[in-house]
Amino acid sequence: MPRIISLARGGHSIQTQQVDSKPALSPAVLPLSHLSLVFRILTSISYLLSVRIAFGFKKQPYFSSLSRKDWNVTWYTSNPDFTKCFQSTVLMWVPCFYLWACFPFYFLCLSRHDRGYIQMTLLNKTKTALGFLLWIVCWADLFYSFWERSRGIFLAPVFLVSPTLFSVTMLLATFLIQLERRKGVQSSGIMLTFWLVALLCALAILRSKIMTALKEDAQVDLFRDITFYVYFSLLLVQLVLSCFSDRSPLFSETIHDPNPCPESSASFLSRITYWWITGLIVRGYRQPLVGSDLWSLNKEDTSEQVMPVLVKNWKKECAKTRKLVIKFVNDAKAPDWQGYFYTVLLFVTACL
């Protein structure tokens, strides 16, 4: 005989029938274990919904208040500033990601670019020493974070990630400085851009630190502020040194040239601004130029280097033009204007 079993959970009572194992089960009647499982699932779902309804709408104003606070710092203010999280992550990681993204392509380019060997100069030694000093400063920040954790001061993990990432990047920058010297690169646009991006990002952080220090109730992290000021000063010096060009490589053709073109030894900044030609312009302004005032041609600009490339491309274009003319002649249905067009095209290419 079936027995009535009453279940009471969560203030609700459920009645079900337990059927003896001997009679056959009806499809409409479920065993007690199945009903218990369904009941537990429904209870869990209702509990999650109740938690969501009770606390979910209370969390939304909290996150929206944080968002409004960030916008009040960066946008809706007369004195905008970046948040501490943005400074510790984006502004610190952008120059690192730039250099690591350029490294594979730049390394491949330097492997194929060998103009000779540049001896160690004061400029190169200073760049290398500053690179190691920047590496030491980043490691000092990292060790200080570990020291704080040993004393029970647990800050955000970004205080461990950022110094580690930047210290490895400084080692990469120092490696590239020496690799450029061994490959005869007198000035590097990649490294100049890296130091410029790093300095601009650090400049935004420096402004924020100064604004924070000027407040009356400001809490200053003395050690990290000192290391950052040292870091900023070293970046500034690195950027200034990257604007200058190193000496010519050993066994370079410009060493024995009495009047070499200054473009080959000009820095990257001088090339993109055409500052290297200023001397010739000033000389021509003061007095008429003569043949001895003109510089020697660079090797890549001589006819010995230019003419083979020109002849090769010229033959390709002539072959294409002949194919077009032959195709026009063999096609009886081709319109007449195409013949006049090809004739003018041949004339123009012959004049060029």
XYZ file of C-alpha atoms in Angstrom:
352
model
C 0.000 0.000 0.000
C 1.298 3.538 -0.745
C 2.236 5.632 2.248
C 1.879 9.413 2.564
C 5.154 11.088 3.522
C 5.294 14.723 4.528
C 8.491 16.785 3.933
C 8.990 20.136 5.539
C 11.843 22.349 4.335
C 12.197 26.085 4.195
C 8.745 26.647 5.668
C 7.021 24.615 2.970
C 5.458 21.214 3.267
C 5.360 18.706 0.480
C 3.403 15.508 0.480
C 4.330 12.577 -1.670
C 3.547 8.910 -1.933
C 6.013 6.146 -1.380
C 5.100 3.081 -3.373
C 6.088 -0.396 -2.362
C 8.810 -1.970 -4.425
C 6.662 -4.919 -5.430
C 3.910 -3.190 -7.442
C 4.819 -1.677 -10.820
C 5.572 2.048 -10.818
C 3.238 4.343 -12.644
C 4.837 6.793 -15.057
C 3.136 9.670 -13.268
C 4.630 8.729 -9.880
C 8.311 9.529 -9.092
C 10.425 7.843 -6.437
C 11.229 9.739 -3.255
C 14.950 10.153 -4.190
C 14.053 11.869 -7.478
C 11.632 14.229 -5.753
C 14.264 15.059 -3.168
C 16.787 15.879 -5.878
C 14.322 18.113 -7.725
C 13.409 19.816 -4.469
C 17.072 20.542 -3.690
C 17.681 22.014 -7.126
C 14.630 24.267 -6.867
C 15.640 25.331 -3.371
C 19.160 26.219 -4.525
C 17.847 28.223 -7.464
C 15.415 30.116 -5.266
C 18.173 30.811 -2.759
C 20.474 32.235 -5.451
C 17.681 34.376 -6.825
C 16.877 35.671 -3.382
C 20.526 36.557 -2.769
C 20.704 38.307 -6.127
C 17.553 40.283 -5.408
C 18.619 41.145 -1.882
C 22.234 42.107 -2.516
C 22.666 42.536 -6.254
C 21.062 45.963 -6.457
C 23.089 47.109 -3.489
C 26.350 46.288 -5.256
C 25.563 48.225 -8.385
C 25.594 51.674 -6.726
C 28.949 50.750 -5.168
C 30.595 49.998 -8.492
C 28.950 52.989 -10.129
C 30.252 55.189 -7.343
C 33.764 53.893 -7.997
C 33.323 54.661 -11.687
C 32.078 58.161 -10.915
C 35.025 58.660 -8.590
C 37.495 57.721 -11.342
C 35.798 60.043 -13.805
C 35.855 62.822 -11.255
C 39.616 62.420 -10.984
C 40.390 62.196 -14.698
C 37.634 64.106 -16.515
C 35.123 66.063 -14.464
C 37.695 68.301 -12.809
C 39.712 71.421 -13.465
C 42.936 69.622 -12.465
C 42.797 66.173 -14.134
C 44.967 63.292 -13.007
C 45.319 59.582 -13.650
C 44.250 57.067 -11.036
C 46.879 55.199 -9.032
C 45.895 51.928 -10.682
C 46.341 53.421 -14.165
C 49.724 54.848 -13.208
C 51.000 51.575 -11.768
C 49.876 49.466 -14.727
C 49.314 51.207 -18.069
C 51.852 54.023 -17.714
C 54.493 51.577 -16.536
C 53.760 48.792 -19.008
C 53.315 50.743 -22.258
C 57.062 51.382 -22.893
C 57.866 47.790 -21.921
C 55.329 46.340 -24.341
C 56.607 48.652 -27.090
C 60.206 47.515 -26.767
C 59.339 43.818 -26.494
C 57.055 44.088 -29.529
C 59.822 45.715 -31.595
C 62.595 43.438 -30.359
C 62.102 40.412 -32.716
C 61.947 42.568 -35.849
C 64.745 44.877 -34.720
C 66.982 41.963 -33.788
C 66.424 40.429 -37.226
C 67.230 43.773 -38.849
C 70.432 44.165 -36.834
C 71.481 40.632 -37.722
C 71.430 41.593 -41.393
C 72.817 45.086 -40.779
C 76.555 45.003 -40.219
C 78.471 48.192 -40.997
C 81.412 47.415 -38.804
C 82.415 47.549 -35.202
C 82.205 50.695 -33.064
C 84.747 50.969 -30.305
C 83.633 51.699 -26.765
C 83.207 55.445 -26.426
C 82.230 57.672 -23.536
C 78.722 57.972 -24.979
C 78.267 54.212 -25.220
C 79.730 53.581 -21.784
C 77.407 56.151 -20.243
C 74.336 54.635 -21.916
C 75.290 51.171 -20.689
C 75.953 52.376 -17.136
C 72.624 54.216 -17.019
C 70.867 51.073 -18.242
C 72.318 49.063 -15.361
C 71.407 51.819 -12.891
C 67.809 51.732 -14.105
C 67.838 47.963 -13.659
C 69.102 48.372 -10.076
C 66.410 50.953 -9.285
C 63.677 48.600 -10.517
C 65.085 45.754 -8.436
C 65.216 48.028 -5.392
C 61.470 48.613 -5.748
C 60.895 44.884 -6.057
C 62.963 43.995 -2.986
C 61.220 46.721 -1.019
C 57.857 45.149 -1.865
C 59.106 41.769 -0.636
C 60.398 43.419 2.537
C 56.957 44.942 3.144
C 55.333 41.541 2.724
C 57.744 40.046 5.243
C 56.541 42.662 7.734
C 52.876 41.856 7.094
C 52.156 44.733 4.676
C 50.453 43.117 1.702
C 49.954 45.587 -1.127
C 48.537 44.929 -4.582
C 50.421 42.383 -6.756
C 51.124 45.166 -9.258
C 53.911 46.376 -6.945
C 55.652 43.093 -7.711
C 54.735 42.746 -11.385
C 55.650 46.243 -12.598
C 59.200 46.382 -11.146
C 59.906 42.875 -12.425
C 58.678 43.687 -15.929
C 60.577 46.957 -16.062
C 63.810 45.477 -14.723
C 63.787 42.791 -17.434
C 63.028 45.475 -20.026
C 65.984 47.553 -18.833
C 68.230 44.540 -19.330
C 66.852 44.185 -22.846
C 67.515 47.883 -23.539
C 71.104 47.555 -22.299
C 71.576 44.478 -24.468
C 70.319 46.373 -27.532
C 72.693 49.265 -26.821
C 75.669 46.915 -26.988
C 74.280 45.001 -29.967
C 73.877 48.246 -31.914
C 77.488 49.135 -31.135
C 78.728 45.780 -32.404
C 76.668 46.138 -35.590
C 77.864 49.679 -36.290
C 74.584 51.503 -35.597
C 75.518 55.056 -34.640
C 72.003 56.153 -33.718
C 68.818 54.164 -33.140
C 65.278 55.329 -33.742
C 63.850 52.351 -31.853
C 65.731 53.196 -28.667
C 65.065 56.922 -28.966
C 61.335 56.238 -29.232
C 61.490 53.849 -26.270
C 63.175 56.394 -23.989
C 60.762 59.094 -25.174
C 57.656 56.980 -24.471
C 59.024 55.916 -21.085
C 59.808 59.522 -20.156
C 56.370 60.796 -21.200
C 54.653 58.100 -19.138
C 56.922 58.856 -16.188
C 56.211 62.573 -16.578
C 52.495 61.957 -15.975
C 53.342 59.945 -12.852
C 55.746 62.669 -11.666
C 53.031 65.303 -11.970
C 50.651 63.136 -9.956
C 53.235 62.569 -7.220
C 53.939 66.295 -6.954
C 50.220 67.073 -6.728
C 49.812 64.440 -4.017
C 52.808 65.723 -2.033
C 51.430 69.282 -2.034
C 48.258 68.202 -0.239
C 48.146 68.787 3.500
C 46.952 65.323 4.560
C 48.997 63.470 1.947
C 50.484 60.061 2.771
C 53.862 59.851 1.048
C 55.725 56.595 0.390
C 59.222 57.992 0.872
C 61.241 55.061 -0.493
C 59.175 54.599 -3.656
C 59.090 58.342 -4.289
C 62.881 58.589 -4.041
C 63.419 55.626 -6.367
C 60.943 57.100 -8.828
C 62.734 60.468 -8.867
C 66.017 58.668 -9.532
C 64.312 56.595 -12.224
C 62.879 59.711 -13.893
C 66.263 61.483 -13.853
C 67.995 58.491 -15.441
C 65.329 58.288 -18.157
C 65.807 61.966 -18.948
C 69.565 61.545 -19.297
C 69.099 58.452 -21.484
C 66.769 60.371 -23.795
C 69.235 63.243 -24.144
C 72.118 60.876 -24.889
C 70.035 59.030 -27.494
C 69.703 62.262 -29.459
C 73.443 62.161 -30.229
C 75.227 59.952 -32.707
C 78.152 57.688 -31.888
C 81.442 57.671 -33.774
C 81.842 55.959 -37.139
C 82.530 52.209 -37.188
C 86.006 50.861 -37.736
C 87.025 50.298 -41.374
C 84.214 52.559 -42.511
C 84.575 54.310 -45.871
C 83.680 57.667 -44.331
C 86.871 57.630 -42.248
C 89.089 58.024 -45.333
C 86.716 60.390 -47.149
C 87.954 64.008 -46.949
C 84.455 65.441 -47.346
C 81.894 62.802 -46.263
C 78.168 63.383 -46.311
C 76.968 64.134 -42.754
C 73.754 62.161 -43.318
C 75.542 58.824 -42.846
C 76.783 59.803 -39.376
C 73.798 61.915 -38.320
C 71.577 60.886 -35.443
C 68.054 59.624 -35.913
C 66.612 62.904 -34.644
C 68.810 64.855 -37.051
C 67.691 62.721 -39.971
C 63.966 63.020 -39.405
C 64.297 66.805 -38.955
C 66.889 67.218 -41.779
C 69.115 69.090 -39.349
C 72.199 67.500 -40.897
C 71.849 69.703 -43.999
C 71.741 72.938 -41.994
C 75.502 73.532 -42.349
C 75.318 73.555 -46.131
C 72.323 75.895 -46.107
C 74.068 78.365 -43.791
C 77.221 78.262 -45.893
C 75.233 78.903 -49.065
C 73.502 81.826 -47.361
C 76.779 83.465 -46.399
C 78.679 82.877 -49.654
C 78.164 81.247 -53.060
C 78.721 77.508 -53.030
C 81.537 75.943 -55.019
C 82.283 72.348 -55.963
C 84.434 71.735 -52.926
C 81.536 72.632 -50.631
C 79.463 69.697 -51.848
C 79.709 66.444 -49.956
C 80.625 63.078 -51.329
C 77.757 60.799 -52.224
C 76.773 58.033 -49.871
C 77.513 54.570 -51.148
C 73.803 53.730 -51.453
C 73.266 56.887 -53.552
C 76.002 56.237 -56.128
C 75.163 55.160 -59.670
C 76.971 51.887 -59.016
C 74.258 50.970 -56.496
C 71.277 52.742 -58.053
C 71.609 51.785 -61.742
C 71.310 47.983 -61.378
C 68.072 48.385 -59.446
C 66.776 50.923 -61.967
C 67.617 48.730 -64.974
C 65.993 45.705 -63.358
C 62.740 47.529 -62.681
C 62.865 49.200 -66.104
C 63.049 45.846 -67.866
C 60.057 44.606 -65.894
C 57.977 47.621 -66.888
C 59.029 47.371 -70.547
C 58.057 43.701 -70.600
C 54.628 44.566 -69.189
C 54.149 47.289 -71.813
C 55.141 44.974 -74.679
C 52.630 42.403 -73.483
C 49.889 45.030 -73.508
C 50.798 46.198 -77.020
C 50.996 42.650 -78.386
C 47.659 41.844 -76.781
C 46.117 44.921 -78.407
C 47.496 44.073 -81.846
C 46.269 40.484 -81.715
C 42.809 41.503 -80.533
C 40.808 42.626 -83.575
C 37.869 43.709 -81.454
C 39.912 46.034 -79.216
C 38.794 49.701 -79.403
C 41.047 52.237 -81.131
C 41.474 54.439 -78.046
C 43.513 51.693 -76.381
C 46.062 51.895 -79.203
C 46.435 55.650 -78.754
C 46.716 55.159 -75.006
C 49.518 52.591 -75.331
C 51.323 54.850 -77.830
C 51.275 57.788 -75.423
C 52.340 55.504 -72.582
C 55.359 54.260 -74.578
C 56.313 57.841 -75.423
C 56.098 58.977 -71.802
C 58.123 56.050 -70.496
C 60.778 56.667 -73.160
C 61.059 60.306 -72.080
C 61.414 59.311 -68.441
